[in-house]
Amino acid sequence: MKKQFELIATCAAGLEAVVGKEIRNLGISCQVENGRVRFSGDLRTIIETNLWLRAADRIKIIVGEFSAKTFEELFQGVYALDWENYLPLGARFPISKAKSVKSKLHNEPSIQAISKKAVVKKLQKHFHRPEHVPLMETGAEFKIEVSLLKDKATIMIDTTGSSLFKRGYRVDKGGAPIKENMAAAIIMLSNWYPDKPFIDPTCGSGTFCIEAAMIGMNIAPGFNRNFAFESWDWVDKTLIQSVRDEADLKANYDIELDISGFDIDHRMIEIAKQNVIEAGFADVIKLKQMRLQDLHTNKLNGVIISNPPYGERLMDDELVTKLYNDMGKTFYPLKTWSKFILTSDENFEKKYGSQADKKRKLYNGTLKVDLYQFFGERVKRTVE
């Protein structure tokens, strides 16, 4: 089987640089592209990136790339790839996804069917099976994806399984939650460090608080979940356990963190408490039912991150306007605090009453949103 792999980490638009930085922090060189980051490595690389990347969606193996303007070219291109180095006899290999953008081949079901036929024929030849006898697909699953962009086909195998945003701690989510990897990315885009106070005044199910605790303690986000590659028989189970053990040693469970989450809805606070307990942070994260307007603190140099209700998440513009106006008035006295607010409302700054120092375009699913960034006045804390 393969020893070296061409890999990509997929991510939401706007988060490519964040994922690229994460990969480089693992000591891996990479190239940032639209919606993904390309890199290469061995089996350890696949394990580590799945385990450690906070902002990515999936890690995929690139089996091959080629031009395909006709179905014959697609068939021959897929057939020419070295499938025998990935798929053992008996493997299940659905063409789980086909996507075509600006390409002559645009019928996605046909793309799936022809790609499947090409892989089957290649494996029948390699394993000396007659063409009229179907391959038995009873083993581990290798989900194959076919992407066509401007007539260039990229053939991939998903190593992740359920998306990386599924950390495993979310017992309940309430309404319109932010994905865990988006929350982690926003924290990494902020100027928060573990020695600073952290507040989410509209915490909902607690995602920002939990992700901050995981970052603060340097806990690998994939530590408590499984991945698709773990069922593949050519993946060394001892190596997987070794990488997991190394991750556990890197965690700092003793660090003191000041993380608080508030929400006006007592039901959301109860959900957040369940999620915090499941994540193992019951003694780390402070949660309380409270109106945003009642927020006040004498602490310095903290960070507020908020994903307030917006768009379809709130009934009418009048309520949105009042919420954002109250937010601006409530945060105004906190001069040394930095505030990072995610919303799709293009009139947010007017309603908030202040212009952001910086604005970053992101996508929360398919919804275009902006991260409004207000930087606090830095004050040195005196040591008594």
mmCIF file of C-alpha atoms in Angstrom:
data_model
loop_
_atom_site.group_PDB
_atom_site.id
_atom_site.type_symbol
_atom_site.label_atom_id
_atom_site.label_comp_id
_atom_site.label_asym_id
_atom_site.label_seq_id
_atom_site.Cartn_x
_atom_site.Cartn_y
_atom_site.Cartn_z
ATOM 1 C CA MET A 1 0.000 0.000 0.000
ATOM 2 C CA LYS A 2 0.984 3.657 -0.291
ATOM 3 C CA LYS A 3 3.618 5.225 1.948
ATOM 4 C CA GLN A 4 3.365 8.850 0.765
ATOM 5 C CA PHE A 5 0.200 10.745 -0.064
ATOM 6 C CA GLU A 6 -0.938 13.929 -1.758
ATOM 7 C CA LEU A 7 -3.516 15.424 0.599
ATOM 8 C CA ILE A 8 -5.992 18.270 0.904
ATOM 9 C CA ALA A 9 -7.766 19.745 3.899
ATOM 10 C CA THR A 10 -11.120 21.193 2.872
ATOM 11 C CA CYS A 11 -12.640 24.144 4.719
ATOM 12 C CA ALA A 12 -15.254 26.882 4.544
ATOM 13 C CA ALA A 13 -14.518 29.820 2.256
ATOM 14 C CA GLY A 14 -12.573 32.463 4.149
ATOM 15 C CA LEU A 15 -10.863 30.009 6.497
ATOM 16 C CA GLU A 16 -8.148 28.757 4.134
ATOM 17 C CA ALA A 17 -5.399 30.866 5.749
ATOM 18 C CA VAL A 18 -6.405 29.664 9.224
ATOM 19 C CA VAL A 19 -6.187 26.013 8.178
ATOM 20 C CA GLY A 20 -2.911 26.679 6.355
ATOM 21 C CA LYS A 21 -1.427 28.152 9.535
ATOM 22 C CA GLU A 22 -2.615 25.145 11.546
ATOM 23 C CA ILE A 23 -0.950 22.747 9.104
ATOM 24 C CA ARG A 24 2.316 24.714 9.173
ATOM 25 C CA ASN A 25 2.197 24.675 12.983
ATOM 26 C CA LEU A 26 2.275 20.872 12.694
ATOM 27 C CA GLY A 27 5.558 21.236 10.783
ATOM 28 C CA ILE A 28 4.000 20.501 7.377
ATOM 29 C CA SER A 29 4.521 22.735 4.343
ATOM 30 C CA CYS A 30 1.357 23.498 2.412
ATOM 31 C CA GLN A 31 -0.258 25.505 -0.355
ATOM 32 C CA VAL A 32 -3.447 27.490 0.263
ATOM 33 C CA GLU A 33 -6.121 27.291 -2.462
ATOM 34 C CA ASN A 34 -9.785 28.285 -2.689
ATOM 35 C CA GLY A 35 -11.739 26.260 -0.147
ATOM 36 C CA ARG A 36 -8.854 23.934 0.618
ATOM 37 C CA VAL A 37 -5.211 23.568 1.578
ATOM 38 C CA ARG A 38 -2.931 21.178 -0.301
ATOM 39 C CA PHE A 39 -0.058 19.309 1.362
ATOM 40 C CA SER A 40 1.698 15.943 1.317
ATOM 41 C CA GLY A 41 2.833 13.432 3.878
ATOM 42 C CA ASP A 42 2.749 9.894 5.186
ATOM 43 C CA LEU A 43 0.271 7.922 7.270
ATOM 44 C CA ARG A 44 1.269 9.837 10.412
ATOM 45 C CA THR A 45 0.402 13.064 8.587
ATOM 46 C CA ILE A 46 -3.114 11.762 7.857
ATOM 47 C CA ILE A 47 -3.594 10.820 11.511
ATOM 48 C CA GLU A 48 -2.171 14.057 12.922
ATOM 49 C CA THR A 49 -4.113 16.408 10.658
ATOM 50 C CA ASN A 50 -7.405 14.635 11.351
ATOM 51 C CA LEU A 51 -6.687 14.716 15.069
ATOM 52 C CA TRP A 52 -5.388 18.303 15.358
ATOM 53 C CA LEU A 53 -6.981 20.566 12.740
ATOM 54 C CA ARG A 54 -9.623 22.741 14.393
ATOM 55 C CA ALA A 55 -10.895 24.780 11.424
ATOM 56 C CA ALA A 56 -10.894 22.191 8.604
ATOM 57 C CA ASP A 57 -13.833 20.089 7.387
ATOM 58 C CA ARG A 58 -12.123 16.960 6.046
ATOM 59 C CA ILE A 59 -8.774 15.431 5.095
ATOM 60 C CA LYS A 60 -8.784 13.761 1.682
ATOM 61 C CA ILE A 61 -6.220 11.729 -0.244
ATOM 62 C CA ILE A 62 -5.742 12.877 -3.825
ATOM 63 C CA VAL A 63 -5.532 9.653 -5.832
ATOM 64 C CA GLY A 64 -4.997 11.503 -9.102
ATOM 65 C CA GLU A 65 -5.754 14.496 -11.313
ATOM 66 C CA PHE A 66 -6.248 14.619 -15.082
ATOM 67 C CA SER A 67 -8.132 16.394 -17.868
ATOM 68 C CA ALA A 68 -11.575 14.949 -18.695
ATOM 69 C CA LYS A 69 -13.746 16.570 -21.330
ATOM 70 C CA THR A 70 -15.520 13.351 -22.355
ATOM 71 C CA PHE A 71 -16.845 10.355 -20.452
ATOM 72 C CA GLU A 72 -14.261 8.192 -22.192
ATOM 73 C CA GLU A 73 -11.468 10.441 -20.896
ATOM 74 C CA LEU A 74 -13.002 10.243 -17.423
ATOM 75 C CA PHE A 75 -13.183 6.446 -17.571
ATOM 76 C CA GLN A 76 -9.614 6.048 -18.827
ATOM 77 C CA GLY A 77 -8.291 8.610 -16.334
ATOM 78 C CA VAL A 78 -9.891 6.870 -13.360
ATOM 79 C CA TYR A 79 -8.872 3.428 -14.661
ATOM 80 C CA ALA A 80 -5.220 4.514 -14.987
ATOM 81 C CA LEU A 81 -4.922 5.373 -11.279
ATOM 82 C CA ASP A 82 -3.196 2.988 -8.865
ATOM 83 C CA TRP A 83 -6.293 1.837 -6.987
ATOM 84 C CA GLU A 84 -4.560 -1.368 -5.928
ATOM 85 C CA ASN A 85 -2.401 0.757 -3.600
ATOM 86 C CA TYR A 86 -5.460 2.016 -1.714
ATOM 87 C CA LEU A 87 -8.263 -0.540 -1.989
ATOM 88 C CA PRO A 88 -7.671 -4.058 -0.679
ATOM 89 C CA LEU A 89 -9.695 -6.975 -1.993
ATOM 90 C CA GLY A 90 -13.156 -6.867 -0.451
ATOM 91 C CA ALA A 91 -13.128 -3.119 0.259
ATOM 92 C CA ARG A 92 -16.317 -1.122 -0.136
ATOM 93 C CA PHE A 93 -15.691 1.851 -2.396
ATOM 94 C CA PRO A 94 -18.799 3.909 -3.125
ATOM 95 C CA ILE A 95 -18.429 6.968 -5.333
ATOM 96 C CA SER A 96 -20.030 8.945 -2.538
ATOM 97 C CA LYS A 97 -19.853 12.346 -4.174
ATOM 98 C CA ALA A 98 -19.496 13.865 -7.634
ATOM 99 C CA LYS A 99 -19.289 17.589 -8.223
ATOM 100 C CA SER A 100 -18.973 19.398 -11.540
ATOM 101 C CA VAL A 101 -18.271 23.122 -11.947
ATOM 102 C CA LYS A 102 -17.705 24.865 -15.287
ATOM 103 C CA SER A 103 -17.021 21.525 -17.020
ATOM 104 C CA LYS A 104 -18.325 19.811 -20.142
ATOM 105 C CA LEU A 105 -19.218 16.769 -18.061
ATOM 106 C CA HIS A 106 -22.012 17.973 -15.816
ATOM 107 C CA ASN A 107 -24.309 14.980 -15.256
ATOM 108 C CA GLU A 108 -23.194 14.024 -11.770
ATOM 109 C CA PRO A 109 -24.960 10.616 -11.553
ATOM 110 C CA SER A 110 -23.264 9.611 -14.829
ATOM 111 C CA ILE A 111 -19.905 10.823 -13.512
ATOM 112 C CA GLN A 112 -20.407 8.602 -10.445
ATOM 113 C CA ALA A 113 -21.465 5.560 -12.463
ATOM 114 C CA ILE A 114 -18.589 5.766 -14.974
ATOM 115 C CA SER A 115 -16.008 6.359 -12.241
ATOM 116 C CA LYS A 116 -17.290 3.347 -10.301
ATOM 117 C CA LYS A 117 -17.124 1.176 -13.415
ATOM 118 C CA ALA A 118 -13.511 2.237 -14.035
ATOM 119 C CA VAL A 119 -12.407 1.425 -10.476
ATOM 120 C CA VAL A 120 -14.166 -1.958 -10.601
ATOM 121 C CA LYS A 121 -12.507 -2.876 -13.874
ATOM 122 C CA LYS A 122 -9.062 -1.878 -12.572
ATOM 123 C CA LEU A 123 -9.440 -3.963 -9.409
ATOM 124 C CA GLN A 124 -10.803 -6.946 -11.340
ATOM 125 C CA LYS A 125 -7.677 -6.869 -13.474
ATOM 126 C CA HIS A 126 -5.310 -6.448 -10.512
ATOM 127 C CA PHE A 127 -6.902 -9.186 -8.395
ATOM 128 C CA HIS A 128 -7.376 -11.492 -11.433
ATOM 129 C CA ARG A 129 -11.145 -11.576 -11.157
ATOM 130 C CA PRO A 130 -13.292 -12.264 -14.262
ATOM 131 C CA GLU A 131 -15.235 -9.230 -15.453
ATOM 132 C CA HIS A 132 -18.576 -11.034 -15.298
ATOM 133 C CA VAL A 133 -18.133 -11.787 -11.577
ATOM 134 C CA PRO A 134 -18.962 -8.804 -9.297
ATOM 135 C CA LEU A 135 -16.415 -7.761 -6.697
ATOM 136 C CA MET A 136 -17.539 -8.573 -3.168
ATOM 137 C CA GLU A 137 -17.639 -5.310 -1.212
ATOM 138 C CA THR A 138 -17.920 -6.500 2.388
ATOM 139 C CA GLY A 139 -14.873 -4.909 4.041
ATOM 140 C CA ALA A 140 -13.901 -1.449 5.257
ATOM 141 C CA GLU A 141 -15.348 1.556 3.440
ATOM 142 C CA PHE A 142 -13.287 3.932 1.284
ATOM 143 C CA LYS A 143 -15.495 6.800 0.140
ATOM 144 C CA ILE A 144 -14.348 8.064 -3.267
ATOM 145 C CA GLU A 145 -15.124 11.586 -4.466
ATOM 146 C CA VAL A 146 -14.894 12.945 -8.014
ATOM 147 C CA SER A 147 -14.530 16.685 -8.525
ATOM 148 C CA LEU A 148 -14.570 18.331 -11.952
ATOM 149 C CA LEU A 149 -13.502 21.968 -12.209
ATOM 150 C CA LYS A 150 -12.967 23.521 -15.649
ATOM 151 C CA ASP A 151 -12.641 20.024 -17.161
ATOM 152 C CA LYS A 152 -9.954 18.967 -14.675
ATOM 153 C CA ALA A 153 -10.874 15.872 -12.684
ATOM 154 C CA THR A 154 -9.599 15.381 -9.132
ATOM 155 C CA ILE A 155 -10.192 11.916 -7.671
ATOM 156 C CA MET A 156 -10.075 11.678 -3.885
ATOM 157 C CA ILE A 157 -10.622 9.310 -0.962
ATOM 158 C CA ASP A 158 -12.080 10.744 2.251
ATOM 159 C CA THR A 159 -10.009 9.794 5.312
ATOM 160 C CA THR A 160 -12.190 11.570 7.874
ATOM 161 C CA GLY A 161 -15.701 10.119 7.883
ATOM 162 C CA SER A 162 -18.074 12.439 9.732
ATOM 163 C CA SER A 163 -16.932 16.042 9.237
ATOM 164 C CA LEU A 164 -14.204 17.298 11.559
ATOM 165 C CA PHE A 165 -16.603 19.794 13.136
ATOM 166 C CA LYS A 166 -18.249 16.833 14.887
ATOM 167 C CA ARG A 167 -16.024 16.746 17.961
ATOM 168 C CA GLY A 168 -18.278 14.396 19.910
ATOM 169 C CA TYR A 169 -19.184 16.620 22.855
ATOM 170 C CA ARG A 170 -22.450 18.122 21.581
ATOM 171 C CA VAL A 171 -25.326 16.432 23.436
ATOM 172 C CA ASP A 172 -27.848 18.982 22.178
ATOM 173 C CA LYS A 173 -27.546 22.074 20.009
ATOM 174 C CA GLY A 174 -30.698 24.148 20.288
ATOM 175 C CA GLY A 175 -31.581 26.403 17.346
ATOM 176 C CA ALA A 176 -29.168 27.538 14.593
ATOM 177 C CA PRO A 177 -25.870 26.671 16.315
ATOM 178 C CA ILE A 178 -22.489 27.624 14.919
ATOM 179 C CA LYS A 179 -20.357 24.707 13.770
ATOM 180 C CA GLU A 180 -17.510 23.774 16.068
ATOM 181 C CA ASN A 181 -14.796 24.310 13.452
ATOM 182 C CA MET A 182 -16.169 27.756 12.538
ATOM 183 C CA ALA A 183 -16.214 28.701 16.226
ATOM 184 C CA ALA A 184 -12.617 27.512 16.659
ATOM 185 C CA ALA A 185 -11.526 29.447 13.563
ATOM 186 C CA ILE A 186 -13.075 32.682 14.869
ATOM 187 C CA ILE A 187 -11.290 32.255 18.202
ATOM 188 C CA MET A 188 -8.010 31.712 16.338
ATOM 189 C CA LEU A 189 -8.725 34.831 14.252
ATOM 190 C CA SER A 190 -9.247 36.839 17.432
ATOM 191 C CA ASN A 191 -6.552 38.183 19.753
ATOM 192 C CA TRP A 192 -7.513 35.863 22.615
ATOM 193 C CA TYR A 193 -4.821 34.005 24.512
ATOM 194 C CA PRO A 194 -5.376 31.600 27.418
ATOM 195 C CA ASP A 195 -4.197 34.198 29.958
ATOM 196 C CA LYS A 196 -7.038 36.569 28.981
ATOM 197 C CA PRO A 197 -10.645 36.537 30.195
ATOM 198 C CA PHE A 198 -13.087 35.195 27.602
ATOM 199 C CA ILE A 199 -16.826 35.922 27.446
ATOM 200 C CA ASP A 200 -19.551 34.803 25.054
ATOM 201 C CA PRO A 201 -22.602 36.906 26.030
ATOM 202 C CA THR A 202 -24.921 35.031 23.628
ATOM 203 C CA CYS A 203 -23.483 31.590 24.240
ATOM 204 C CA GLY A 204 -26.383 29.419 23.063
ATOM 205 C CA SER A 205 -25.284 25.781 23.358
ATOM 206 C CA GLY A 206 -21.804 26.800 24.543
ATOM 207 C CA THR A 207 -19.741 26.079 21.428
ATOM 208 C CA PHE A 208 -17.438 29.135 21.602
ATOM 209 C CA CYS A 209 -16.711 28.522 25.292
ATOM 210 C CA ILE A 210 -15.933 24.837 24.777
ATOM 211 C CA GLU A 211 -13.715 25.494 21.747
ATOM 212 C CA ALA A 212 -11.859 28.201 23.713
ATOM 213 C CA ALA A 213 -11.253 25.744 26.552
ATOM 214 C CA MET A 214 -9.931 23.143 24.115
ATOM 215 C CA ILE A 215 -7.585 25.703 22.535
ATOM 216 C CA GLY A 216 -6.523 27.023 25.947
ATOM 217 C CA MET A 217 -5.662 23.543 27.199
ATOM 218 C CA ASN A 218 -4.149 22.482 23.859
ATOM 219 C CA ILE A 219 -6.531 19.541 23.592
ATOM 220 C CA ALA A 220 -6.635 17.946 20.129
ATOM 221 C CA PRO A 221 -10.175 18.568 18.793
ATOM 222 C CA GLY A 222 -10.427 15.040 17.376
ATOM 223 C CA PHE A 223 -9.241 13.315 20.536
ATOM 224 C CA ASN A 224 -12.632 11.887 21.532
ATOM 225 C CA ARG A 225 -13.863 10.713 18.130
ATOM 226 C CA ASN A 226 -13.057 8.148 15.462
ATOM 227 C CA PHE A 227 -12.128 8.570 11.797
ATOM 228 C CA ALA A 228 -12.801 6.615 8.607
ATOM 229 C CA PHE A 229 -9.145 5.640 8.138
ATOM 230 C CA GLU A 230 -9.128 3.778 11.457
ATOM 231 C CA SER A 231 -11.102 0.915 9.882
ATOM 232 C CA TRP A 232 -8.672 0.461 6.959
ATOM 233 C CA ASP A 233 -6.607 -2.707 7.385
ATOM 234 C CA TRP A 234 -3.426 -1.154 5.970
ATOM 235 C CA VAL A 235 -3.416 1.590 8.598
ATOM 236 C CA ASP A 236 -1.146 0.731 11.521
ATOM 237 C CA LYS A 237 -3.333 0.712 14.664
ATOM 238 C CA THR A 238 -0.229 1.017 16.853
ATOM 239 C CA LEU A 239 0.712 4.239 15.057
ATOM 240 C CA ILE A 240 -2.797 5.635 15.588
ATOM 241 C CA GLN A 241 -2.576 4.942 19.314
ATOM 242 C CA SER A 242 0.921 6.421 19.453
ATOM 243 C CA VAL A 243 -0.234 9.705 17.853
ATOM 244 C CA ARG A 244 -3.217 9.825 20.219
ATOM 245 C CA ASP A 245 -0.944 9.231 23.213
ATOM 246 C CA GLU A 246 1.374 12.031 22.049
ATOM 247 C CA ALA A 247 -1.626 14.362 21.763
ATOM 248 C CA ASP A 248 -2.716 13.507 25.303
ATOM 249 C CA LEU A 249 0.753 14.377 26.619
ATOM 250 C CA LYS A 250 0.649 17.759 24.861
ATOM 251 C CA ALA A 251 -2.571 18.778 26.624
ATOM 252 C CA ASN A 252 -2.264 21.104 29.614
ATOM 253 C CA TYR A 253 -5.186 20.143 31.831
ATOM 254 C CA ASP A 254 -3.884 22.201 34.767
ATOM 255 C CA ILE A 255 -3.878 25.635 33.119
ATOM 256 C CA GLU A 256 -6.176 28.201 34.755
ATOM 257 C CA LEU A 257 -8.708 29.624 32.299
ATOM 258 C CA ASP A 258 -11.268 32.402 32.745
ATOM 259 C CA ILE A 259 -14.096 31.484 30.347
ATOM 260 C CA SER A 260 -17.725 32.541 30.804
ATOM 261 C CA GLY A 261 -20.880 32.081 28.780
ATOM 262 C CA PHE A 262 -24.187 33.896 29.242
ATOM 263 C CA ASP A 263 -27.554 33.631 27.513
ATOM 264 C CA ILE A 264 -30.969 35.162 28.130
ATOM 265 C CA ASP A 265 -32.646 31.798 27.448
ATOM 266 C CA HIS A 266 -32.472 29.483 30.463
ATOM 267 C CA ARG A 267 -33.140 26.493 28.167
ATOM 268 C CA MET A 268 -29.994 27.241 26.172
ATOM 269 C CA ILE A 269 -27.961 27.526 29.373
ATOM 270 C CA GLU A 270 -29.165 24.053 30.393
ATOM 271 C CA ILE A 271 -28.158 22.684 26.975
ATOM 272 C CA ALA A 272 -24.786 24.446 27.248
ATOM 273 C CA LYS A 273 -24.245 22.898 30.670
ATOM 274 C CA GLN A 274 -24.890 19.420 29.271
ATOM 275 C CA ASN A 275 -22.404 20.014 26.444
ATOM 276 C CA VAL A 276 -19.801 21.450 28.822
ATOM 277 C CA ILE A 277 -20.110 18.410 31.086
ATOM 278 C CA GLU A 278 -19.805 16.070 28.090
ATOM 279 C CA ALA A 279 -16.666 17.955 26.982
ATOM 280 C CA GLY A 280 -15.168 17.624 30.475
ATOM 281 C CA PHE A 281 -15.107 21.348 31.283
ATOM 282 C CA ALA A 282 -17.701 21.602 34.051
ATOM 283 C CA ASP A 283 -15.050 23.026 36.421
ATOM 284 C CA VAL A 284 -13.530 25.300 33.762
ATOM 285 C CA ILE A 285 -16.398 27.145 32.037
ATOM 286 C CA LYS A 286 -18.776 29.379 34.013
ATOM 287 C CA LEU A 287 -22.322 29.513 32.605
ATOM 288 C CA LYS A 288 -25.184 31.755 33.717
ATOM 289 C CA GLN A 289 -28.581 32.872 32.491
ATOM 290 C CA MET A 290 -28.249 36.615 31.973
ATOM 291 C CA ARG A 291 -29.356 39.369 29.633
ATOM 292 C CA LEU A 292 -26.627 40.755 27.406
ATOM 293 C CA GLN A 293 -27.522 44.241 28.683
ATOM 294 C CA ASP A 294 -26.543 43.205 32.237
ATOM 295 C CA LEU A 295 -22.973 42.337 31.293
ATOM 296 C CA HIS A 296 -20.352 44.300 33.232
ATOM 297 C CA THR A 297 -16.855 43.488 34.484
ATOM 298 C CA ASN A 298 -13.840 45.161 36.066
ATOM 299 C CA LYS A 299 -11.413 42.762 34.419
ATOM 300 C CA LEU A 300 -8.975 44.109 31.834
ATOM 301 C CA ASN A 301 -7.784 43.031 28.375
ATOM 302 C CA GLY A 302 -10.457 40.424 27.852
ATOM 303 C CA VAL A 303 -12.064 39.142 24.669
ATOM 304 C CA ILE A 304 -15.767 38.996 23.851
ATOM 305 C CA ILE A 305 -16.850 36.712 21.009
ATOM 306 C CA SER A 306 -20.506 36.643 20.035
ATOM 307 C CA ASN A 307 -22.645 34.964 17.423
ATOM 308 C CA PRO A 308 -25.893 36.852 18.125
ATOM 309 C CA PRO A 309 -29.201 35.972 16.465
ATOM 310 C CA TYR A 310 -29.344 37.238 12.894
ATOM 311 C CA GLY A 311 -31.111 36.618 9.589
ATOM 312 C CA GLU A 312 -33.525 33.722 9.906
ATOM 313 C CA ARG A 313 -32.556 33.300 13.556
ATOM 314 C CA LEU A 314 -34.568 36.340 14.713
ATOM 315 C CA MET A 315 -38.095 37.386 13.835
ATOM 316 C CA ASP A 316 -37.879 40.983 12.657
ATOM 317 C CA ASP A 317 -35.478 43.812 11.970
ATOM 318 C CA GLU A 318 -36.759 45.888 14.884
ATOM 319 C CA LEU A 319 -35.623 43.277 17.400
ATOM 320 C CA VAL A 320 -32.286 42.929 15.596
ATOM 321 C CA THR A 321 -31.737 46.687 15.691
ATOM 322 C CA LYS A 322 -32.483 46.864 19.414
ATOM 323 C CA LEU A 323 -30.228 43.911 20.199
ATOM 324 C CA TYR A 324 -27.272 45.355 18.280
ATOM 325 C CA ASN A 325 -27.837 48.837 19.731
ATOM 326 C CA ASP A 326 -27.917 47.401 23.255
ATOM 327 C CA MET A 327 -24.795 45.420 22.449
ATOM 328 C CA GLY A 328 -22.930 48.584 21.431
ATOM 329 C CA LYS A 329 -23.996 50.434 24.601
ATOM 330 C CA THR A 330 -23.159 47.470 26.852
ATOM 331 C CA PHE A 331 -19.716 46.886 25.344
ATOM 332 C CA TYR A 332 -18.757 50.584 25.129
ATOM 333 C CA PRO A 333 -17.466 50.899 28.730
ATOM 334 C CA LEU A 334 -15.228 47.838 28.252
ATOM 335 C CA LYS A 335 -12.454 49.911 26.697
ATOM 336 C CA THR A 336 -9.665 47.362 27.138
ATOM 337 C CA TRP A 337 -11.734 44.462 25.831
ATOM 338 C CA SER A 338 -11.635 43.318 22.209
ATOM 339 C CA LYS A 339 -14.976 42.332 20.659
ATOM 340 C CA PHE A 340 -15.532 39.928 17.755
ATOM 341 C CA ILE A 341 -19.114 39.736 16.489
ATOM 342 C CA LEU A 342 -20.381 37.458 13.714
ATOM 343 C CA THR A 343 -23.478 38.509 11.777
ATOM 344 C CA SER A 344 -24.989 38.586 8.304
ATOM 345 C CA ASP A 345 -26.542 42.015 8.902
ATOM 346 C CA GLU A 346 -24.819 44.433 6.530
ATOM 347 C CA ASN A 347 -26.064 47.386 8.621
ATOM 348 C CA PHE A 348 -24.578 45.992 11.820
ATOM 349 C CA GLU A 349 -22.109 48.841 12.442
ATOM 350 C CA LYS A 350 -24.851 51.466 12.161
ATOM 351 C CA LYS A 351 -27.076 49.560 14.590
ATOM 352 C CA TYR A 352 -24.157 48.829 16.922
ATOM 353 C CA GLY A 353 -23.143 52.493 16.929
ATOM 354 C CA SER A 354 -19.471 52.088 16.036
ATOM 355 C CA GLN A 355 -17.343 51.206 13.037
ATOM 356 C CA ALA A 356 -15.284 48.032 13.295
ATOM 357 C CA ASP A 357 -11.493 48.210 13.204
ATOM 358 C CA LYS A 358 -11.536 45.283 10.816
ATOM 359 C CA LYS A 359 -14.123 43.195 8.987
ATOM 360 C CA ARG A 360 -13.619 39.688 7.599
ATOM 361 C CA LYS A 361 -15.981 37.904 5.203
ATOM 362 C CA LEU A 362 -16.811 34.310 6.102
ATOM 363 C CA TYR A 363 -19.482 31.725 5.319
ATOM 364 C CA ASN A 364 -21.579 30.085 8.032
ATOM 365 C CA GLY A 365 -22.724 27.150 5.912
ATOM 366 C CA THR A 366 -24.042 28.786 2.739
ATOM 367 C CA LEU A 367 -24.849 32.079 4.478
ATOM 368 C CA LYS A 368 -22.419 34.947 3.889
ATOM 369 C CA VAL A 369 -21.484 36.555 7.198
ATOM 370 C CA ASP A 370 -18.986 39.120 8.422
ATOM 371 C CA LEU A 371 -16.762 38.976 11.480
ATOM 372 C CA TYR A 372 -16.695 42.507 12.902
ATOM 373 C CA GLN A 373 -13.536 43.095 14.934
ATOM 374 C CA PHE A 374 -13.184 45.850 17.542
ATOM 375 C CA PHE A 375 -9.778 45.922 19.233
ATOM 376 C CA GLY A 376 -9.467 47.000 22.849
ATOM 377 C CA GLU A 377 -7.067 49.570 24.245
ATOM 378 C CA ARG A 378 -4.163 47.611 25.627
ATOM 379 C CA VAL A 379 -3.518 48.253 29.325
ATOM 380 C CA LYS A 380 -0.663 46.614 31.199
ATOM 381 C CA ARG A 381 -1.845 44.698 34.199
ATOM 382 C CA THR A 382 0.076 45.654 37.339
ATOM 383 C CA VAL A 383 1.584 42.985 39.548
ATOM 384 C CA GLU A 384 0.864 43.587 43.238
#
